[in-house]
């Protein structure tokens, strides 16, 4: 019964995801309009996340997790939630950056390259934070890793100081 209820909730969530995303989506040319960004966020919600969410919704009513496995199920749910949240944050930041760039300047090759670089840096930052959060939830000590990343970042920054100066100068000129 618990498995059937979990599958029913999962299918309901998937159908609701598709219907709601289709309902709020607007014309294709308004790609960075709020409604289209929200529709992309909804449509890019992972099926694995929806399945974990449906299991979490059904779990209080049925004992679907064997005795002693509750902590593992909770950890898996947190990890899947972190990955989904990182995907949502990356999509929101990317849409904001690209939408802002397209409203402020006409399309050019330099602007496209700069926006692609910024999108890549944002994606690396978001997924790095998500990875650190996942490692933290797996009870792995991350303070030394964060300190190493900080020291490594300072070393790279000092070594490539002129490169970064030129890069940010060109970005400032583009924007």
Tab-separated table of C-alpha atoms in Angstrom, residues 7-81:
chain	number	residue	atom	x	y	z
A	7	UNK	CA	3.856	5.952	-6.863
A	8	UNK	CA	0.473	7.709	-6.970
A	9	UNK	CA	1.884	10.816	-5.299
A	10	UNK	CA	4.906	10.699	-7.629
A	11	UNK	CA	2.726	10.508	-10.750
A	12	UNK	CA	0.525	13.308	-9.430
A	13	UNK	CA	3.592	15.496	-8.861
A	14	UNK	CA	4.943	14.767	-12.360
A	15	UNK	CA	1.623	15.568	-14.020
A	16	UNK	CA	1.288	18.729	-11.905
A	17	UNK	CA	4.835	19.751	-12.861
A	18	UNK	CA	4.102	19.431	-16.577
A	19	UNK	CA	0.712	21.149	-16.388
A	20	UNK	CA	1.901	24.044	-14.236
A	21	UNK	CA	5.022	24.660	-16.337
A	22	UNK	CA	2.935	24.655	-19.518
A	23	UNK	CA	0.351	26.941	-17.951
A	24	UNK	CA	2.768	29.709	-16.962
A	25	UNK	CA	5.043	29.537	-20.018
A	26	UNK	CA	4.746	32.444	-22.451
A	27	UNK	CA	5.969	33.156	-25.957
A	28	UNK	CA	9.366	31.787	-26.964
A	29	UNK	CA	10.845	35.223	-27.737
A	30	UNK	CA	10.467	36.322	-24.091
A	31	UNK	CA	12.986	33.689	-22.946
A	32	UNK	CA	14.122	35.688	-19.899
A	33	UNK	CA	10.692	36.881	-18.790
A	34	UNK	CA	9.801	35.921	-15.229
A	35	UNK	CA	7.087	33.476	-16.293
A	36	UNK	CA	9.405	31.628	-18.669
A	37	UNK	CA	12.176	31.431	-16.068
A	38	UNK	CA	9.691	30.059	-13.534
A	39	UNK	CA	8.409	27.567	-16.115
A	40	UNK	CA	11.972	26.391	-16.793
A	41	UNK	CA	12.602	26.004	-13.077
A	42	UNK	CA	9.485	23.891	-12.710
A	43	UNK	CA	10.101	21.807	-15.812
A	44	UNK	CA	13.739	21.164	-14.821
A	45	UNK	CA	12.735	19.760	-11.470
A	46	UNK	CA	14.274	16.308	-11.377
A	47	UNK	CA	12.081	13.209	-11.356
A	48	UNK	CA	14.386	11.763	-8.707
A	49	UNK	CA	13.661	14.801	-6.530
A	50	UNK	CA	9.934	14.328	-7.094
A	51	UNK	CA	10.214	10.644	-6.153
A	52	UNK	CA	12.123	11.459	-2.957
A	53	UNK	CA	9.576	14.167	-2.180
A	54	UNK	CA	6.707	11.728	-2.705
A	55	UNK	CA	8.419	9.185	-0.430
A	56	UNK	CA	8.866	11.889	2.213
A	57	UNK	CA	5.189	12.831	1.924
A	58	UNK	CA	4.046	9.203	2.250
A	59	UNK	CA	6.528	8.185	4.972
A	60	UNK	CA	4.603	9.626	7.962
A	61	UNK	CA	1.571	7.520	7.066
A	62	UNK	CA	3.330	4.264	6.176
A	63	UNK	CA	6.533	2.707	7.493
A	64	UNK	CA	8.223	2.525	4.083
A	65	UNK	CA	11.789	2.661	5.431
A	66	UNK	CA	13.036	-0.474	7.227
A	67	UNK	CA	13.970	-0.155	10.913
A	68	UNK	CA	17.340	1.555	11.384
A	69	UNK	CA	17.477	2.971	7.855
A	70	UNK	CA	15.781	6.274	8.672
A	71	UNK	CA	19.068	8.187	8.958
A	72	UNK	CA	20.234	6.876	5.572
A	73	UNK	CA	16.941	7.780	3.929
A	74	UNK	CA	17.096	11.264	5.459
A	75	UNK	CA	20.690	11.723	4.205
A	76	UNK	CA	19.733	10.628	0.688
A	77	UNK	CA	16.772	13.007	0.733
A	78	UNK	CA	19.002	15.885	1.852
A	79	UNK	CA	21.589	15.131	-0.853
A	80	UNK	CA	18.942	14.967	-3.587
A	81	UNK	CA	17.416	18.201	-2.238
